[in-house]
mmCIF file of C-alpha atoms in Angstrom:
data_model
loop_
_atom_site.group_PDB
_atom_site.id
_atom_site.type_symbol
_atom_site.label_atom_id
_atom_site.label_comp_id
_atom_site.label_asym_id
_atom_site.label_seq_id
_atom_site.Cartn_x
_atom_site.Cartn_y
_atom_site.Cartn_z
ATOM 1 C CA GLY P 1 -4.646 13.886 0.036
ATOM 2 C CA GLU P 2 -1.690 16.214 -0.330
ATOM 3 C CA ASN P 3 1.379 15.153 -2.309
ATOM 4 C CA VAL P 4 4.650 17.085 -2.040
ATOM 5 C CA GLU P 5 7.446 16.585 -4.561
ATOM 6 C CA GLN P 6 10.969 17.798 -3.716
ATOM 7 C CA HIS P 7 14.051 18.219 -5.924
ATOM 8 C CA PRO P 8 16.919 17.557 -6.057
ATOM 9 C CA SER P 9 17.432 14.566 -3.781
ATOM 10 C CA THR P 10 21.133 15.464 -3.391
ATOM 11 C CA LEU P 11 22.772 18.854 -3.865
ATOM 12 C CA SER P 12 26.501 19.507 -3.595
ATOM 13 C CA VAL P 13 27.739 23.119 -3.610
ATOM 14 C CA GLN P 14 31.006 24.861 -2.883
ATOM 15 C CA GLU P 15 31.254 26.715 0.398
ATOM 16 C CA GLY P 16 30.162 30.295 -0.134
ATOM 17 C CA ASP P 17 27.919 29.502 -3.097
ATOM 18 C CA SER P 18 24.117 29.522 -3.054
ATOM 19 C CA ALA P 19 21.828 26.498 -2.822
ATOM 20 C CA VAL P 20 18.246 26.238 -4.089
ATOM 21 C CA ILE P 21 15.797 23.445 -3.263
ATOM 22 C CA LYS P 22 12.409 23.261 -4.970
ATOM 23 C CA CYS P 23 9.073 21.730 -3.971
ATOM 24 C CA THR P 24 5.674 21.389 -5.594
ATOM 25 C CA TYR P 25 2.394 20.546 -3.903
ATOM 26 C CA SER P 26 -0.865 19.182 -5.227
ATOM 27 C CA ASP P 27 -3.630 20.351 -2.848
ATOM 28 C CA SER P 28 -4.780 23.907 -3.513
ATOM 29 C CA ALA P 29 -6.210 23.984 0.031
ATOM 30 C CA SER P 30 -2.677 23.891 1.494
ATOM 31 C CA ASN P 31 -1.805 27.246 2.982
ATOM 32 C CA TYR P 32 1.263 26.703 5.161
ATOM 33 C CA PHE P 33 4.713 25.678 3.901
ATOM 34 C CA PRO P 34 7.555 25.091 6.379
ATOM 35 C CA TRP P 35 11.133 24.015 5.789
ATOM 36 C CA TYR P 36 12.970 21.755 8.191
ATOM 37 C CA LYS P 37 16.667 20.962 8.585
ATOM 38 C CA GLN P 38 17.545 17.556 9.976
ATOM 39 C CA GLU P 39 21.056 16.715 11.078
ATOM 40 C CA LEU P 40 22.199 13.152 11.634
ATOM 41 C CA GLY P 41 20.717 11.665 14.796
ATOM 42 C CA LYS P 42 18.480 14.663 15.490
ATOM 43 C CA GLY P 43 14.873 15.653 15.040
ATOM 44 C CA PRO P 44 13.788 18.073 12.299
ATOM 45 C CA GLN P 45 14.416 21.732 13.112
ATOM 46 C CA LEU P 46 12.073 24.401 11.724
ATOM 47 C CA ILE P 47 14.224 26.935 9.873
ATOM 48 C CA ILE P 48 11.718 29.061 7.968
ATOM 49 C CA ASP P 49 8.099 28.950 6.865
ATOM 50 C CA ILE P 50 5.703 30.825 4.613
ATOM 51 C CA ARG P 51 1.960 31.184 4.428
ATOM 52 C CA SER P 52 -0.117 31.337 1.277
ATOM 53 C CA ASN P 53 -0.841 35.069 1.623
ATOM 54 C CA VAL P 54 2.883 35.894 1.315
ATOM 55 C CA GLY P 55 5.108 35.544 -1.751
ATOM 56 C CA GLU P 56 8.546 35.714 -0.149
ATOM 57 C CA LYS P 57 10.121 35.630 3.292
ATOM 58 C CA LYS P 58 13.733 36.114 4.310
ATOM 59 C CA ASP P 59 15.707 35.419 7.469
ATOM 60 C CA GLN P 60 19.401 36.317 7.203
ATOM 61 C CA ARG P 61 20.958 33.844 4.697
ATOM 62 C CA ILE P 62 17.741 31.868 4.199
ATOM 63 C CA ALA P 63 14.769 32.813 2.036
ATOM 64 C CA VAL P 64 11.646 31.057 0.872
ATOM 65 C CA THR P 65 9.496 31.951 -2.157
ATOM 66 C CA LEU P 66 5.981 30.772 -2.933
ATOM 67 C CA ASN P 67 4.125 30.704 -6.241
ATOM 68 C CA LYS P 68 0.524 29.801 -5.414
ATOM 69 C CA THR P 69 -0.588 29.712 -9.025
ATOM 70 C CA ALA P 70 2.056 27.192 -9.977
ATOM 71 C CA LYS P 71 1.858 25.434 -6.577
ATOM 72 C CA HIS P 72 5.555 25.527 -5.963
ATOM 73 C CA PHE P 73 7.844 26.938 -3.320
ATOM 74 C CA SER P 74 11.608 27.107 -2.968
ATOM 75 C CA LEU P 75 14.289 27.414 -0.317
ATOM 76 C CA HIS P 76 17.286 29.636 -1.033
ATOM 77 C CA ILE P 77 20.429 29.530 1.086
ATOM 78 C CA THR P 78 23.121 32.106 0.310
ATOM 79 C CA GLU P 79 26.764 32.158 1.374
ATOM 80 C CA THR P 80 26.632 28.501 2.341
ATOM 81 C CA GLN P 81 28.741 27.295 5.250
ATOM 82 C CA PRO P 82 29.880 23.781 6.307
ATOM 83 C CA GLU P 83 27.286 23.766 9.107
ATOM 84 C CA ASP P 84 24.547 24.046 6.464
ATOM 85 C CA SER P 85 25.264 20.418 5.487
ATOM 86 C CA ALA P 86 22.160 18.392 6.440
ATOM 87 C CA VAL P 87 18.959 16.933 5.013
ATOM 88 C CA TYR P 88 16.322 19.560 4.239
ATOM 89 C CA PHE P 89 12.607 18.761 4.068
ATOM 90 C CA CYS P 90 9.829 20.895 2.672
ATOM 91 C CA ALA P 91 6.299 20.309 3.919
ATOM 92 C CA ALA P 92 2.737 21.488 3.413
ATOM 93 C CA SER P 93 -0.427 21.592 5.457
ATOM 94 C CA SER P 94 -3.886 23.135 5.393
ATOM 95 C CA GLY P 95 -6.104 24.440 8.146
ATOM 96 C CA GLY P 96 -5.484 26.856 10.938
ATOM 97 C CA GLY P 97 -3.538 24.524 13.156
ATOM 98 C CA ALA P 98 -3.442 21.021 14.694
ATOM 99 C CA ASP P 99 -3.081 19.631 11.195
ATOM 100 C CA GLY P 100 -0.457 17.126 10.161
ATOM 101 C CA LEU P 101 2.388 18.013 7.829
ATOM 102 C CA THR P 102 2.974 16.240 4.522
ATOM 103 C CA PHE P 103 6.701 16.180 3.805
ATOM 104 C CA GLY P 104 8.708 16.054 0.614
ATOM 105 C CA LYS P 105 11.270 13.265 0.296
ATOM 106 C CA GLY P 106 14.160 15.444 1.404
ATOM 107 C CA THR P 107 17.317 16.949 -0.074
ATOM 108 C CA HIS P 108 20.752 15.977 1.190
ATOM 109 C CA LEU P 109 22.735 19.218 1.006
ATOM 110 C CA ILE P 110 26.507 18.797 0.962
ATOM 111 C CA ILE P 111 28.737 21.850 1.379
ATOM 112 C CA GLN P 112 32.169 21.229 -0.136
ATOM 113 C CA PRO P 113 34.998 23.132 1.620
ATOM 114 C CA ASP Z 1 11.300 25.994 28.270
ATOM 115 C CA THR Z 2 11.265 25.932 24.476
ATOM 116 C CA GLU Z 3 11.886 22.313 23.643
ATOM 117 C CA VAL Z 4 10.173 18.993 23.164
ATOM 118 C CA THR Z 5 11.770 16.111 25.056
ATOM 119 C CA GLN Z 6 11.423 12.416 24.271
ATOM 120 C CA THR Z 7 12.369 9.347 26.276
ATOM 121 C CA PRO Z 8 13.962 6.945 25.842
ATOM 122 C CA LYS Z 9 16.473 7.936 23.156
ATOM 123 C CA HIS Z 10 16.918 4.322 22.093
ATOM 124 C CA LEU Z 11 14.707 1.283 22.615
ATOM 125 C CA VAL Z 12 15.201 -2.332 21.601
ATOM 126 C CA MET Z 13 12.248 -4.657 22.057
ATOM 127 C CA GLY Z 14 11.097 -8.111 21.076
ATOM 128 C CA MET Z 15 7.919 -8.763 19.179
ATOM 129 C CA THR Z 16 6.122 -9.947 22.322
ATOM 130 C CA ASN Z 17 7.137 -7.009 24.521
ATOM 131 C CA LYS Z 18 5.049 -4.066 25.655
ATOM 132 C CA LYS Z 19 6.805 -0.722 25.885
ATOM 133 C CA SER Z 20 5.940 2.959 25.890
ATOM 134 C CA LEU Z 21 7.463 6.077 24.372
ATOM 135 C CA LYS Z 22 7.112 9.364 26.195
ATOM 136 C CA CYS Z 23 7.010 12.948 24.947
ATOM 137 C CA GLU Z 24 6.859 16.119 27.018
ATOM 138 C CA GLN Z 25 6.637 19.842 26.312
ATOM 139 C CA HIS Z 26 6.167 22.862 28.547
ATOM 140 C CA MET Z 27 5.525 25.528 25.909
ATOM 141 C CA GLY Z 28 1.793 25.642 26.559
ATOM 142 C CA HIS Z 29 1.099 23.946 23.246
ATOM 143 C CA ARG Z 30 -2.259 22.210 23.055
ATOM 144 C CA ALA Z 31 -1.631 20.168 19.896
ATOM 145 C CA MET Z 32 0.755 17.209 19.898
ATOM 146 C CA TYR Z 33 1.768 14.819 17.170
ATOM 147 C CA TRP Z 34 3.422 11.447 16.569
ATOM 148 C CA TYR Z 35 5.378 10.886 13.366
ATOM 149 C CA LYS Z 36 7.282 7.818 12.177
ATOM 150 C CA GLN Z 37 10.489 8.205 10.160
ATOM 151 C CA LYS Z 38 12.180 5.306 8.417
ATOM 152 C CA ALA Z 39 15.832 5.583 7.390
ATOM 153 C CA LYS Z 40 16.427 8.031 4.511
ATOM 154 C CA LYS Z 41 12.679 8.820 4.334
ATOM 155 C CA PRO Z 42 10.594 11.812 5.417
ATOM 156 C CA PRO Z 43 8.525 11.808 8.619
ATOM 157 C CA GLU Z 44 5.035 10.350 8.198
ATOM 158 C CA LEU Z 45 2.136 11.475 10.361
ATOM 159 C CA MET Z 46 0.636 8.871 12.697
ATOM 160 C CA PHE Z 47 -1.571 10.697 15.229
ATOM 161 C CA VAL Z 48 -2.662 14.212 16.180
ATOM 162 C CA TYR Z 49 -4.030 15.273 19.561
ATOM 163 C CA SER Z 50 -5.762 18.615 19.975
ATOM 164 C CA TYR Z 51 -6.702 19.731 23.492
ATOM 165 C CA GLU Z 52 -5.948 16.216 24.742
ATOM 166 C CA LYS Z 53 -8.395 14.616 22.310
ATOM 167 C CA LEU Z 54 -7.382 12.401 19.409
ATOM 168 C CA SER Z 55 -8.255 14.338 16.255
ATOM 169 C CA ILE Z 56 -6.336 12.471 13.533
ATOM 170 C CA ASN Z 57 -5.403 8.784 13.234
ATOM 171 C CA GLU Z 58 -3.715 8.055 9.929
ATOM 172 C CA SER Z 59 -4.989 4.446 9.813
ATOM 173 C CA VAL Z 60 -2.224 3.310 12.144
ATOM 174 C CA PRO Z 61 -2.312 -0.387 13.213
ATOM 175 C CA SER Z 62 -3.782 -1.008 16.652
ATOM 176 C CA ARG Z 63 -0.440 -2.286 17.955
ATOM 177 C CA PHE Z 64 0.348 1.435 18.317
ATOM 178 C CA SER Z 65 -1.821 3.053 20.987
ATOM 179 C CA PRO Z 66 -1.467 6.778 21.700
ATOM 180 C CA GLU Z 67 -2.411 8.479 24.930
ATOM 181 C CA CYS Z 68 -2.478 12.122 25.999
ATOM 182 C CA PRO Z 69 -2.873 12.165 29.804
ATOM 183 C CA ASN Z 70 -2.539 15.960 30.056
ATOM 184 C CA SER Z 71 -1.657 18.990 27.969
ATOM 185 C CA SER Z 72 2.115 18.510 28.466
ATOM 186 C CA LEU Z 73 2.452 14.774 27.949
ATOM 187 C CA LEU Z 74 2.028 12.408 25.036
ATOM 188 C CA ASN Z 75 2.640 8.674 25.173
ATOM 189 C CA LEU Z 76 2.806 5.990 22.524
ATOM 190 C CA HIS Z 77 2.155 2.492 23.824
ATOM 191 C CA LEU Z 78 3.667 -0.331 21.792
ATOM 192 C CA HIS Z 79 2.548 -3.954 21.783
ATOM 193 C CA ALA Z 80 3.270 -6.930 19.509
ATOM 194 C CA LEU Z 81 5.328 -4.886 17.081
ATOM 195 C CA GLN Z 82 6.895 -6.230 13.902
ATOM 196 C CA PRO Z 83 10.507 -5.788 12.746
ATOM 197 C CA GLU Z 84 9.263 -3.419 10.015
ATOM 198 C CA ASP Z 85 8.093 -1.069 12.770
ATOM 199 C CA SER Z 86 11.733 -0.279 13.515
ATOM 200 C CA ALA Z 87 12.129 3.457 12.905
ATOM 201 C CA LEU Z 88 12.710 6.854 14.494
ATOM 202 C CA TYR Z 89 9.545 7.965 16.300
ATOM 203 C CA LEU Z 90 9.217 11.721 16.459
ATOM 204 C CA CYS Z 91 6.969 13.778 18.666
ATOM 205 C CA ALA Z 92 6.020 17.366 17.807
ATOM 206 C CA SER Z 93 3.893 20.074 19.364
ATOM 207 C CA SER Z 94 2.232 23.302 18.278
ATOM 208 C CA HIS Z 95 -0.165 25.952 19.403
ATOM 209 C CA PRO Z 96 -3.517 24.645 18.111
ATOM 210 C CA ASN Z 97 -4.252 27.902 16.275
ATOM 211 C CA ARG Z 98 -0.817 28.135 14.700
ATOM 212 C CA ASN Z 99 0.881 25.866 12.219
ATOM 213 C CA GLU Z 100 4.483 25.873 13.472
ATOM 214 C CA GLN Z 101 5.367 22.411 14.704
ATOM 215 C CA PHE Z 102 8.410 21.858 16.907
ATOM 216 C CA PHE Z 103 9.948 18.424 16.956
ATOM 217 C CA GLY Z 104 11.704 16.466 19.656
ATOM 218 C CA PRO Z 105 14.913 14.484 19.018
ATOM 219 C CA GLY Z 106 13.020 11.230 18.551
ATOM 220 C CA THR Z 107 13.193 7.705 19.934
ATOM 221 C CA ARG Z 108 15.164 5.213 17.847
ATOM 222 C CA LEU Z 109 13.155 1.962 18.044
ATOM 223 C CA THR Z 110 14.502 -1.436 17.030
ATOM 224 C CA VAL Z 111 12.156 -4.431 17.000
ATOM 225 C CA LEU Z 112 13.884 -7.806 17.019
#
């Protein structure tokens, strides 16, 4: 089955700086890679995703890059703000839909004021 | 309506009790999921329903029994649970031909 590795487990950055979280996956059949933000006491919130036919996707301060050859993808957050503090999970899945997600172990992002 | 709702928010039960968790969505999604999340861990897939039929069971013990009575509702029936089953139970839904999964807030389950 799929295995997703995520690093770092904790990331502390100054407000206004950029944050980068990296993930690798093992199954070459995986073709969908979402990122979720989970705040304390809440369910995961989908913040951005990328499919295997795309190398990069951006949405305002958030961007995701995918390197299919190396089987890794990254989340980039620019101009970080206190409300960005949360746990971020990367995930991977294969198939066209109705397929479970395999999650990385999560990154606790701390934005220092 | 663009959200997944789950009830109850919190549940405490004994090992001999029978209880049910409920999940509801009105986005027209025809795929629904149950995940289990232990503290400081990622969500782990338990079950997938596609068009009201169970399509994936990740070798979950029979003390967890899912049910999808219609396209908007998903239940998880609990019986004879163990203390190690204490966790946050998350429901998600998606269009069956699209990958984006939207999660509910979860039910925090404590088994005494």
